mmCIF file of C-alpha atoms in Angstrom:
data_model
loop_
_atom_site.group_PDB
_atom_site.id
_atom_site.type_symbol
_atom_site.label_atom_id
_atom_site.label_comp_id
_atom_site.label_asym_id
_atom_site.label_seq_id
_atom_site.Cartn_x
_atom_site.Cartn_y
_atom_site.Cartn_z
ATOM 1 C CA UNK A 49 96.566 50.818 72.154
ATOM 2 C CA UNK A 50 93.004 49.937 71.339
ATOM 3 C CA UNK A 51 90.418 52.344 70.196
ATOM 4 C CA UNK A 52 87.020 52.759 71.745
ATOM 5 C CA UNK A 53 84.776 51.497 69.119
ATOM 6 C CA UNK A 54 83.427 55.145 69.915
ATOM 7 C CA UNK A 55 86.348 57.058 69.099
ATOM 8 C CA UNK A 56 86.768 59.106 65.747
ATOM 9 C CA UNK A 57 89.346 59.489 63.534
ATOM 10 C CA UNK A 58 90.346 62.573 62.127
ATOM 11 C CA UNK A 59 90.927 62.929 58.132
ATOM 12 C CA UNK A 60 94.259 61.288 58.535
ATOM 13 C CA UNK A 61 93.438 58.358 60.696
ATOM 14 C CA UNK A 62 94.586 59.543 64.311
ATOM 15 C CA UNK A 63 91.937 59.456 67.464
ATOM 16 C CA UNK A 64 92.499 63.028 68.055
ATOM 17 C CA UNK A 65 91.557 66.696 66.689
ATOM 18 C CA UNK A 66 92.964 68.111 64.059
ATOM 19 C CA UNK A 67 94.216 70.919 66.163
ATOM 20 C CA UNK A 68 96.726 68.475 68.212
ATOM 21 C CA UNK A 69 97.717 66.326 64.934
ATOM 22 C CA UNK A 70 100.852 68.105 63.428
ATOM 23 C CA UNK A 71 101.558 67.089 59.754
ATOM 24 C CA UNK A 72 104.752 67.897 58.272
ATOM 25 C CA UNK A 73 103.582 68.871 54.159
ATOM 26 C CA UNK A 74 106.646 68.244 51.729
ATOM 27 C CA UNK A 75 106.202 71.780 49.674
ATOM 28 C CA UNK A 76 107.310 71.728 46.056
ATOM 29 C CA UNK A 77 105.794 74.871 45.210
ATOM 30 C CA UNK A 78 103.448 73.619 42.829
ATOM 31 C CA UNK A 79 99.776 73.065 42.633
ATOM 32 C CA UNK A 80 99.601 69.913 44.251
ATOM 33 C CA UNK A 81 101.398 70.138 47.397
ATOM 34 C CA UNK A 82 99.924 73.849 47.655
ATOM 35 C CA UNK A 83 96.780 72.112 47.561
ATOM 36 C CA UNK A 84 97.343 70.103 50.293
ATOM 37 C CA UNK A 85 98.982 72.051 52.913
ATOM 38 C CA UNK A 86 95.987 74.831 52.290
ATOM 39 C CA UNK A 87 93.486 72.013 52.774
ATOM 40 C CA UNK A 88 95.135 70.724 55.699
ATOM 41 C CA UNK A 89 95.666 74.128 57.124
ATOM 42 C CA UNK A 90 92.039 74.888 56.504
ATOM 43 C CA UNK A 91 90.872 71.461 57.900
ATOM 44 C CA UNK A 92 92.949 73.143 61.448
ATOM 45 C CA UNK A 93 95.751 70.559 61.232
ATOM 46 C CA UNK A 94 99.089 72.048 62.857
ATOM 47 C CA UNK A 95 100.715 72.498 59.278
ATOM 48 C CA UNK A 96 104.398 72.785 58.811
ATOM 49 C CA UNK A 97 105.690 73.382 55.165
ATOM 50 C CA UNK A 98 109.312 72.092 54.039
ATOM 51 C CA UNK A 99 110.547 73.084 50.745
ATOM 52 C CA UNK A 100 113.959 71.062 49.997
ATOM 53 C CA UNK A 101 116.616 72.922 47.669
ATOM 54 C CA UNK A 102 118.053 70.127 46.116
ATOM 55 C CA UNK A 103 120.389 72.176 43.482
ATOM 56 C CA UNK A 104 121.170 75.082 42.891
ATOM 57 C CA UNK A 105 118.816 77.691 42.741
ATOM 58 C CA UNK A 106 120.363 80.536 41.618
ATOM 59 C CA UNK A 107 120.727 78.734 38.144
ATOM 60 C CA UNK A 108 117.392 77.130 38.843
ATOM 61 C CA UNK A 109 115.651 80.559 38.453
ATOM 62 C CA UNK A 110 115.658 80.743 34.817
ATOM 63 C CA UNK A 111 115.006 77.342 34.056
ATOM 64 C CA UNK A 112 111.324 76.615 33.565
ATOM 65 C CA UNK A 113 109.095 73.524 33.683
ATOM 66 C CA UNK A 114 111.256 72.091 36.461
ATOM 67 C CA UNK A 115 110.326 71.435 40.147
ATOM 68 C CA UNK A 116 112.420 72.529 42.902
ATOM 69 C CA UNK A 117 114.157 75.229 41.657
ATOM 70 C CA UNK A 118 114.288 78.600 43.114
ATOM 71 C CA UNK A 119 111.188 80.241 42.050
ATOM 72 C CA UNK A 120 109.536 77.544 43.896
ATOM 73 C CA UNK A 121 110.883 78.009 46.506
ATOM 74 C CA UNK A 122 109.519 81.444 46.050
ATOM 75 C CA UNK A 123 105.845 79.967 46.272
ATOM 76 C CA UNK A 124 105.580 77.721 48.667
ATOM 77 C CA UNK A 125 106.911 80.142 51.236
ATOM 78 C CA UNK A 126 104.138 82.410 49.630
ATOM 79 C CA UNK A 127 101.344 80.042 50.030
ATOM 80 C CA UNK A 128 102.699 79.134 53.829
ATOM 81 C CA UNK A 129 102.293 82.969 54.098
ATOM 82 C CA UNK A 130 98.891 83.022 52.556
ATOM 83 C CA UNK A 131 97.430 80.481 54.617
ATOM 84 C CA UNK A 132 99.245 81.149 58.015
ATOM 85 C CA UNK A 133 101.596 78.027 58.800
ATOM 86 C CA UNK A 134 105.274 78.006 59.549
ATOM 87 C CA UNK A 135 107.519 76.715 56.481
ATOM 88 C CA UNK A 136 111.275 76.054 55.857
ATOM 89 C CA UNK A 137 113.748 75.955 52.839
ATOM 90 C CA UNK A 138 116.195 72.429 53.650
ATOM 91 C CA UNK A 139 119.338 72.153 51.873
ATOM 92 C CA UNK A 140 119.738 68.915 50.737
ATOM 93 C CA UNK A 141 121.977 69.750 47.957
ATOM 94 C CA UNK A 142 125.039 67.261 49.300
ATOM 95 C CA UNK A 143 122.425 64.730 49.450
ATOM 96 C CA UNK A 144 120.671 65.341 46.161
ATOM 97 C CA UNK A 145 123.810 65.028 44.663
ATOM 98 C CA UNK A 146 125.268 62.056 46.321
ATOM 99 C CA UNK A 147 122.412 59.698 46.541
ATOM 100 C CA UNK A 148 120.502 60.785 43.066
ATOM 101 C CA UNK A 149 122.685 62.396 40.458
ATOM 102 C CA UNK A 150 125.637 60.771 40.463
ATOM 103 C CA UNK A 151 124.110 57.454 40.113
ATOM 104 C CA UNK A 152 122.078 59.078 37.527
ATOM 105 C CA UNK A 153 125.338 60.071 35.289
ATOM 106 C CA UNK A 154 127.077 56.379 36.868
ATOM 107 C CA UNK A 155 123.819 54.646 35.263
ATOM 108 C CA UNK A 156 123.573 56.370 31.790
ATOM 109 C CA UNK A 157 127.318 55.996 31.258
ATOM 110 C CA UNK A 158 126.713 52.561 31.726
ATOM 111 C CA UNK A 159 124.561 52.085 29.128
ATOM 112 C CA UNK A 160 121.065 52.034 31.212
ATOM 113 C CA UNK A 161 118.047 53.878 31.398
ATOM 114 C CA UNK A 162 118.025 55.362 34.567
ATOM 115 C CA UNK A 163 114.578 57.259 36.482
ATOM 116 C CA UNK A 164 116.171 59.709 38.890
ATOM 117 C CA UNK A 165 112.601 60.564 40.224
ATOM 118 C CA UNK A 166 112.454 57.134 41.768
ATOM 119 C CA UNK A 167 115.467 57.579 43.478
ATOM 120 C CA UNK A 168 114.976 60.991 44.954
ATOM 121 C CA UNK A 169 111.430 59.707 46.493
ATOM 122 C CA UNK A 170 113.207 56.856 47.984
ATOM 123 C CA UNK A 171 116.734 58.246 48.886
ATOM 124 C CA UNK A 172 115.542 61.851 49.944
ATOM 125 C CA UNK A 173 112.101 62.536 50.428
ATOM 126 C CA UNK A 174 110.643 59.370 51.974
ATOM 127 C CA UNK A 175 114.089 58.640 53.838
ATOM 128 C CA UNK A 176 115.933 62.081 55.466
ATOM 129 C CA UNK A 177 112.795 64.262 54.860
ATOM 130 C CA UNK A 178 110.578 61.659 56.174
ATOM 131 C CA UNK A 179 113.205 61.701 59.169
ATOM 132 C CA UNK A 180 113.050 65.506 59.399
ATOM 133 C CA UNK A 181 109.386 65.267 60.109
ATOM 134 C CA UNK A 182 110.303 62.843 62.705
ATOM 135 C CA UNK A 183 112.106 65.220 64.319
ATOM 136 C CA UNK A 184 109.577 68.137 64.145
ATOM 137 C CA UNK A 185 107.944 65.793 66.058
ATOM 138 C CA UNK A 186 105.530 65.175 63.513
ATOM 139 C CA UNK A 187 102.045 62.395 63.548
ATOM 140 C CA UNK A 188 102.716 62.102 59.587
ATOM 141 C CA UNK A 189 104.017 63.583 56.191
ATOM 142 C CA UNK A 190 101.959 64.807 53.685
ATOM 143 C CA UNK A 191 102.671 64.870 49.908
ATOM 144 C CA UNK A 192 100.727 65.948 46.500
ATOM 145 C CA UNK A 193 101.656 62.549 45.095
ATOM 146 C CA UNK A 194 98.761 61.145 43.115
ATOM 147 C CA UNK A 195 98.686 58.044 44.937
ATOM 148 C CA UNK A 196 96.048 55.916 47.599
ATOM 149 C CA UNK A 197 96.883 55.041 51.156
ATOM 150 C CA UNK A 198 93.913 52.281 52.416
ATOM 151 C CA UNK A 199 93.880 50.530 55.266
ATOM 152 C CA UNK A 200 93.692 46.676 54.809
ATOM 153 C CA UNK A 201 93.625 43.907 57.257
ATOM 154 C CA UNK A 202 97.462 43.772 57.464
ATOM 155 C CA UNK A 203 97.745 47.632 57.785
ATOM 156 C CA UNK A 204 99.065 50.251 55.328
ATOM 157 C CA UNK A 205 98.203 49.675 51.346
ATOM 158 C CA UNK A 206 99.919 51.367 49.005
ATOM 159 C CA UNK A 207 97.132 51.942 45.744
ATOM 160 C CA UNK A 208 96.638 53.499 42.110
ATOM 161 C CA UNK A 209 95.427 57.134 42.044
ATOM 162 C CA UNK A 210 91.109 56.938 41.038
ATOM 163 C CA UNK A 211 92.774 59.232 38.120
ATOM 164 C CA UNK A 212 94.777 56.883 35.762
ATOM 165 C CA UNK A 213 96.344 59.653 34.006
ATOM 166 C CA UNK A 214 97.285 61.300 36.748
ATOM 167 C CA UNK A 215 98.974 58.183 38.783
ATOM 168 C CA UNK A 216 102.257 58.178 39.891
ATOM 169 C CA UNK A 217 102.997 54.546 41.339
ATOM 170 C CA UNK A 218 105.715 54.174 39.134
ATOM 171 C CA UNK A 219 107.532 55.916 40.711
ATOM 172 C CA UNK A 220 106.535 55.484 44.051
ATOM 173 C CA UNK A 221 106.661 51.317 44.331
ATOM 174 C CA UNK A 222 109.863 51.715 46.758
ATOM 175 C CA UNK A 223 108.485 53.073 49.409
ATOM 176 C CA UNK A 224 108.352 50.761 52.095
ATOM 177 C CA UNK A 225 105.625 49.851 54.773
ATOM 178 C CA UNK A 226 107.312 51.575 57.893
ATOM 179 C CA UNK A 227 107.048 54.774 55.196
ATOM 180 C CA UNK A 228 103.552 54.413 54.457
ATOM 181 C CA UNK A 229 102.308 53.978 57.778
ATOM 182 C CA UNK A 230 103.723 57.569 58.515
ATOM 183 C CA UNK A 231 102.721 59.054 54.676
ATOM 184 C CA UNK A 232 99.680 60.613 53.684
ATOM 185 C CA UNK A 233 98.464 61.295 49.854
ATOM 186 C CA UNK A 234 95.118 63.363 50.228
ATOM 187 C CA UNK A 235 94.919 64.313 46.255
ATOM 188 C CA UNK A 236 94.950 60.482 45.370
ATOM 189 C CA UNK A 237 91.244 60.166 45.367
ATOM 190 C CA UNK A 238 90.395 62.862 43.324
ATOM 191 C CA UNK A 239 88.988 62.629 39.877
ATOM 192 C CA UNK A 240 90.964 64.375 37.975
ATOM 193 C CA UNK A 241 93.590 67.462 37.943
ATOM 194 C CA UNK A 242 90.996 70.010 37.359
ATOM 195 C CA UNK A 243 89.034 69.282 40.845
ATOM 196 C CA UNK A 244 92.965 69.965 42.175
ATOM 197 C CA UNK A 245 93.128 72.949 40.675
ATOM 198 C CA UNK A 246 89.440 73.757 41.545
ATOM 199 C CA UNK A 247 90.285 73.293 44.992
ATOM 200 C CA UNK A 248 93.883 75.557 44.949
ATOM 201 C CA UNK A 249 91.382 78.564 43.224
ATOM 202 C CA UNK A 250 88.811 77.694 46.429
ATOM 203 C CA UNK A 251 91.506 78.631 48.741
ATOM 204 C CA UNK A 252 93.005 81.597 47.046
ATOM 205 C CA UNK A 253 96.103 80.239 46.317
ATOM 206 C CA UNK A 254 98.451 82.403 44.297
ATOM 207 C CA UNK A 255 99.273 79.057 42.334
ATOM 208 C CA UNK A 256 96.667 78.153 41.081
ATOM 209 C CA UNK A 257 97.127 78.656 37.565
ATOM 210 C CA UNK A 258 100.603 77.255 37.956
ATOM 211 C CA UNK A 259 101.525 74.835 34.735
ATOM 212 C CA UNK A 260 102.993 71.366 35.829
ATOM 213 C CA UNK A 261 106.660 70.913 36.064
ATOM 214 C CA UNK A 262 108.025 68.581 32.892
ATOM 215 C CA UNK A 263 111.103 67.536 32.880
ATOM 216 C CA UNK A 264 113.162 66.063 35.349
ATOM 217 C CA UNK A 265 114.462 68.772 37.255
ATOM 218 C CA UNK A 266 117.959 68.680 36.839
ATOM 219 C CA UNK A 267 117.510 67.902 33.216
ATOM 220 C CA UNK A 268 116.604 70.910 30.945
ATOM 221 C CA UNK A 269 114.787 70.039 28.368
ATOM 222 C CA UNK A 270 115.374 66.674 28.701
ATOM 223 C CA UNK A 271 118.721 66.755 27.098
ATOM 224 C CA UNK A 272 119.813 63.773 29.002
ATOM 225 C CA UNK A 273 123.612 63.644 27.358
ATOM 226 C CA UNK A 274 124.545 67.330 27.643
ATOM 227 C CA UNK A 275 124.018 66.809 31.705
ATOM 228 C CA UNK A 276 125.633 63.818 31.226
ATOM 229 C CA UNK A 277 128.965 65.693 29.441
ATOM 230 C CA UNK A 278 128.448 67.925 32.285
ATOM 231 C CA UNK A 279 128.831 65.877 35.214
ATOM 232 C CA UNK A 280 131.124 63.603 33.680
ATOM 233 C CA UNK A 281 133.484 65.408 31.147
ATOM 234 C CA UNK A 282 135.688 63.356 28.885
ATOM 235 C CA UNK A 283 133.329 59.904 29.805
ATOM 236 C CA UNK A 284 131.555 60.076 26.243
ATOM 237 C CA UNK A 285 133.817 57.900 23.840
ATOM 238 C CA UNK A 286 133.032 57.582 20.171
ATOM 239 C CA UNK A 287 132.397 53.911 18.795
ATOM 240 C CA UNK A 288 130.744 51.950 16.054
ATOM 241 C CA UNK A 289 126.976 51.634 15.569
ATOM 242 C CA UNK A 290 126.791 47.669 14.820
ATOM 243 C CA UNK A 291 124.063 45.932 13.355
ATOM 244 C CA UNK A 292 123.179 43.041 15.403
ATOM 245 C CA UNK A 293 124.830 40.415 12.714
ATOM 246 C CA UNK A 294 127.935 42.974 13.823
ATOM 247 C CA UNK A 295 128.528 45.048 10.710
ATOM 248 C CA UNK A 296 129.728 48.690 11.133
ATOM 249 C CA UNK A 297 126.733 50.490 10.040
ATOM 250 C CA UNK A 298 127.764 53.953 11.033
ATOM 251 C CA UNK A 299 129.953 55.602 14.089
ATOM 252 C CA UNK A 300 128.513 57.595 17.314
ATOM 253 C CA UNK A 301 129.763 60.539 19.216
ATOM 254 C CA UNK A 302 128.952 58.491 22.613
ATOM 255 C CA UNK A 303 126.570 55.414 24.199
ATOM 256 C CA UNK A 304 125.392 57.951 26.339
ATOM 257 C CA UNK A 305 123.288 59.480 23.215
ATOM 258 C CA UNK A 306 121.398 56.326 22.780
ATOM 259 C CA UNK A 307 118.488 54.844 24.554
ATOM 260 C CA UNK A 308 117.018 51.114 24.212
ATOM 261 C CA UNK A 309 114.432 51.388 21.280
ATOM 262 C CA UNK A 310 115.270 54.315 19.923
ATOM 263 C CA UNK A 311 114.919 54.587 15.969
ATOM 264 C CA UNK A 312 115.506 58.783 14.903
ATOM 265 C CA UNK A 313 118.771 59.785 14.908
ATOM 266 C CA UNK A 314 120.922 56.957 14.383
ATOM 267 C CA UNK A 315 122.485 58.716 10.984
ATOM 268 C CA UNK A 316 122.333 55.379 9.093
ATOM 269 C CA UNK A 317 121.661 56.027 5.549
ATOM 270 C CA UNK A 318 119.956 53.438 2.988
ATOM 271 C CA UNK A 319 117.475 51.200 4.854
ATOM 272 C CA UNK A 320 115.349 48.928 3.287
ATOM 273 C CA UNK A 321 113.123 49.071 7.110
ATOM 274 C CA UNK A 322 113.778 50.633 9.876
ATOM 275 C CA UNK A 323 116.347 50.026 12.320
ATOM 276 C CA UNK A 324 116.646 50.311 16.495
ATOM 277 C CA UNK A 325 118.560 50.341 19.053
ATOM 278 C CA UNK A 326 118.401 46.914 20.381
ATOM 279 C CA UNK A 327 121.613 47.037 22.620
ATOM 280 C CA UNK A 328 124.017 49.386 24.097
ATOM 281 C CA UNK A 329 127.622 48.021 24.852
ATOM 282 C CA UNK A 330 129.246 49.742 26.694
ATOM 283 C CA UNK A 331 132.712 47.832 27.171
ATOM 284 C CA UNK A 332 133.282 47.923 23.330
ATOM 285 C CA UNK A 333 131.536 51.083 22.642
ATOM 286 C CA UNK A 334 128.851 49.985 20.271
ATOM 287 C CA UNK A 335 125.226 50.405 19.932
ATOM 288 C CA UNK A 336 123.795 47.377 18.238
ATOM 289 C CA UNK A 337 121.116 48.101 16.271
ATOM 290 C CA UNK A 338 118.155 45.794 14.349
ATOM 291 C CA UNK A 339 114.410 45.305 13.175
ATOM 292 C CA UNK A 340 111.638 45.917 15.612
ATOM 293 C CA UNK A 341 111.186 42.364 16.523
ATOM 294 C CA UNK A 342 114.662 42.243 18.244
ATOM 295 C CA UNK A 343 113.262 44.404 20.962
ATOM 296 C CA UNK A 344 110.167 42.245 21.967
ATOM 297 C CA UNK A 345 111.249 41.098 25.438
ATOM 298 C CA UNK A 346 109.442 38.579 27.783
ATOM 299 C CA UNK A 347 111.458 37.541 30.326
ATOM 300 C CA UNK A 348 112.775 40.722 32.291
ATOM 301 C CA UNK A 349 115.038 39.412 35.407
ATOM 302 C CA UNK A 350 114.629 42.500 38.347
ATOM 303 C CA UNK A 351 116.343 43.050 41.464
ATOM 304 C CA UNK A 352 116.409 45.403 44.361
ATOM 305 C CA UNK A 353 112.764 44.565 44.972
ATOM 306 C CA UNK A 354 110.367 46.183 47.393
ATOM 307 C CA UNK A 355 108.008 43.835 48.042
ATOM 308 C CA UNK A 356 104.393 45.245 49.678
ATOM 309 C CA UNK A 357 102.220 42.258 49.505
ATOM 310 C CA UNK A 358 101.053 40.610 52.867
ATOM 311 C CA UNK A 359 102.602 37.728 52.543
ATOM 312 C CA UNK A 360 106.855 37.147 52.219
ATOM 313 C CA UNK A 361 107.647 38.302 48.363
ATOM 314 C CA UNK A 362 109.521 34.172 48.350
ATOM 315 C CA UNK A 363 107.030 32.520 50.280
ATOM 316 C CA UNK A 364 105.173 31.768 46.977
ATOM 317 C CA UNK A 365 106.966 30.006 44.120
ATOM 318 C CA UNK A 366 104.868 32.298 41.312
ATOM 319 C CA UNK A 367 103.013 35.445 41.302
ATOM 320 C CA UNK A 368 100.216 36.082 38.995
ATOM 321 C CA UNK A 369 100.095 39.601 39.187
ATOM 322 C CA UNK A 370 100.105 42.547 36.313
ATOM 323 C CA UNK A 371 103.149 45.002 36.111
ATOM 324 C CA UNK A 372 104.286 48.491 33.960
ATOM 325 C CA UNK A 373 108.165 48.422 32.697
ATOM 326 C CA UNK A 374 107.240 52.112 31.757
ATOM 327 C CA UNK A 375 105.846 54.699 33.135
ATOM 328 C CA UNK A 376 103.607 55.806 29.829
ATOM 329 C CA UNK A 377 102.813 52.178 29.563
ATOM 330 C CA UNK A 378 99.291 50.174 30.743
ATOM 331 C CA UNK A 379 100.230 47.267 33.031
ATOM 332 C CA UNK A 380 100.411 44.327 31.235
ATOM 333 C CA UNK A 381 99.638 40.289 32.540
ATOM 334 C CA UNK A 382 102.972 38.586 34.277
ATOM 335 C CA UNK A 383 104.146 35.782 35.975
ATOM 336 C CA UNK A 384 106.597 36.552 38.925
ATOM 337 C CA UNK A 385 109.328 33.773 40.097
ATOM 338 C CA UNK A 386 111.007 34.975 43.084
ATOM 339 C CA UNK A 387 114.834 33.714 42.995
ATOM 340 C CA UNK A 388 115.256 35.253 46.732
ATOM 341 C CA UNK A 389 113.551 37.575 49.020
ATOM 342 C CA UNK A 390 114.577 40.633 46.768
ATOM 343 C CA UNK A 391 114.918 39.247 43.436
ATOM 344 C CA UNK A 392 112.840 37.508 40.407
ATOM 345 C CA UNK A 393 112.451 36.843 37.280
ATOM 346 C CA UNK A 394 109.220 38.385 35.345
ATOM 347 C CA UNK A 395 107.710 36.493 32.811
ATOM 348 C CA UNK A 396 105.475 38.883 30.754
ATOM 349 C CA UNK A 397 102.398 36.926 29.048
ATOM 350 C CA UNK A 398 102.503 39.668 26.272
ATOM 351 C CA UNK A 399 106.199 40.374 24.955
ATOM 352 C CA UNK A 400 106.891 44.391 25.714
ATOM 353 C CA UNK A 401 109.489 46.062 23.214
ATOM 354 C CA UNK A 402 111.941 48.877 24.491
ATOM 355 C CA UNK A 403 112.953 47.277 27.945
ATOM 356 C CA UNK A 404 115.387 48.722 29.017
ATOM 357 C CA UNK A 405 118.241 48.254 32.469
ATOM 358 C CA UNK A 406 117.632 50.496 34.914
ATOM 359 C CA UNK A 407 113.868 51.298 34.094
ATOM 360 C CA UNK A 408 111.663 49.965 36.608
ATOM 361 C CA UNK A 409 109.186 47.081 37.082
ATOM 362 C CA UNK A 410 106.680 47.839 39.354
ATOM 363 C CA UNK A 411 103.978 45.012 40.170
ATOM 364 C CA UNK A 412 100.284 45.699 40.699
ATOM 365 C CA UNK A 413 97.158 43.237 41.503
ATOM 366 C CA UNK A 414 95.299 42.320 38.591
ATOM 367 C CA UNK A 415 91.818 42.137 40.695
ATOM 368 C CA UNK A 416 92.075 45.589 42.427
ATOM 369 C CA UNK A 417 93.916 48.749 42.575
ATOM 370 C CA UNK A 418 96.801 48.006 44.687
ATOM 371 C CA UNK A 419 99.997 48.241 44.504
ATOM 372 C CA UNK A 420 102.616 45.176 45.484
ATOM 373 C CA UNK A 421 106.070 47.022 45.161
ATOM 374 C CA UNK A 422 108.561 46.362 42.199
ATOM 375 C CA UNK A 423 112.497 46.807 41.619
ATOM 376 C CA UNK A 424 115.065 47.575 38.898
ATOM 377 C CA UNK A 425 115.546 45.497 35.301
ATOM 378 C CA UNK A 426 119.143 45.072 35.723
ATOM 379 C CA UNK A 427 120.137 43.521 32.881
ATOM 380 C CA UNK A 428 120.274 44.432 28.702
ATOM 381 C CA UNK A 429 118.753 42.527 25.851
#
């Protein structure tokens, strides 16, 4: 339906007040998504929190630095009481477990580097939560992400956060276009984390001095293997550690021990220069190791892509675009070659060291802040 040129939007984009706009918040219990249901609330939106339990909790209590677990649970049904909106604990347990950490521990045991957050924003959050909201009979979904939503001339654009330190488009460059014309991200324009927590200490909120969570949250401490072991007992075979002319160079309790680029604790004795991972092999149980140079990649091949540009992703035969293969890592200059309509190969103009299968490769525009999607390096080096 067309607008009145006359008519006014509300904060989140819809010709009506506040009052009649229901917005489903996704509650962690943290800071940020505190933040934004108490704005919202205060703003007279028809707030509804949603805290998901996706493990656990009871074993969740004592384990700090983590989100989701039961303590917050705990304070995001304590902020919903502060600020006067209805909110509700999900189990998604079943779901968590099926669609995030098994292929998590399915991943690592074959020999990638898996990011589980990725995965749980695409496969739970944005999909059945998004759903849920749906149901509640909800205008949108609101999130502490520290991510953009513009509006361009094709619709829905999916940008950086203004804070680069805070952004989190890594891990948010599968979410489609019918998702982010129902998301919302009101913390993405903020400067930095303090004006977040300025704003949670504005309205009161018992969490406002709450540290960030860490790890991932079925990970303690980020001891990757010993979840592994966990989930998978017995899957954690000992092998050789091979130098990458294939001379035994030491043994290893397991591949699943070993990431791409890793150089302390290989247990290899009298080095002339330093030696990393370069490989993992799964099928005959080695991790290849050699110099630094060995792990200078520029050709990355990626599949599974989620493509947000406004034109089709294999309408072009090259992009010239910039993407990140990390998380911690600047985006760097590439050349994109789409091979079909959800997969490519990424040339980067600057060889990047560490890549590593199952990381992502998420693709931004050089000229602005936007975001154009990404997929999955599927392949080792």
């Amino acid at each position: 339906m067309a607008l009145d040129s006359d008519t006014k939007l509300n904060s989140l984009g819809f010709a009506k007040p506040p009052s009649e706009t229901r917005v489903v918040v996704a509650m962690s219990g943290g800071v940020d998504s505190s933040v934004v249901a108490a704005k919202l609330a205060d703003e007279g939106y028809d707030v509804v929190g949603v805290t998901l339990q996706l493990y656990d909790h009871g074993a969740a209590l004592a384990k700090k630095g983590a989100c989701c677990a039961g303590i917050d649970i705990h304070d995001a049904r304590r902020v919903a009481e502060e600020k006067g909106f209805p909110h509700y604990v999900l189990d998604y347990e079943n779901i968590f477990q099926d669609a995030v950490i098994d292929e998590f521990a399915d991943s690592y045991l074959a020999g990638a580097t898996p990011v589980p957050c990725i995965r749980c924003n695409e496969r739970v959050k944005f999909k059945d939560l998004l759903e849920t909201a749906k149901d509640l009979d909800a205008d949108c979904m609101a999130t502490g992400h520290y991510i953009q939503r513009k509006i361009g001339p094709n619709g829905a654009e999916l940008h950086s956060a203004t804070d680069a330190r805070r952004d989190q488009s890594y891990f948010l460059f599968s979410t489609t276009p019918e998702q982010l014309d129902f998301l919302r991200f009101p913390l993405g324009h903020l400067p930095n984390k303090d004006a977040t927590r300025a704003l949670a200490a504005e309205y009161g909120l018992s969490v406002a001095d709450k540290p960030d969570s860490q790890d991932i949250c079925f990970v303690p401490n980020g001891d990757y293997a010993s979840v592994i072991e966990k989930l998978r007992p017995g899957a954690a075979e000992p092998g050789d550690i091979v130098d990458h002319e294939g001379n035994v160079r030491g043994t290893h309790n397991g591949v699943i021990h070993y990431t791409i680029g890793q150089r302390r604790g290989l247990g290899i004795g009298g080095l002339t220069e330093p030696l990393y991972v370069v490989k993992l092999d799964v099928d005959a149980k080695q991790v290849i190791v050699g110099p630094k140079e060995m792990l200078s990649t520029r050709t990355i091949p990626v599949r599974e892509i989620n493509w947000l540009g406004d034109e089709p992703f294999d309408s072009r035969k090259e992009w010239h675009v910039s993407v990140k293969v990390r998380s911690t890592r600047p985006p760097r200059e590439a050349i994109i070659r789409p091979l079909g309509p959800d997969t490519a190969e990424v040339e980067l103009l600057t060889p990047e060291e560490g890549v590593s299968p199952g990381q992502a490769c998420v693709f931004y525009d050089s000229e602005s802040s936007r975001i154009f999607g990404g997929g999955w390096i599927w392949r080792g080096y």
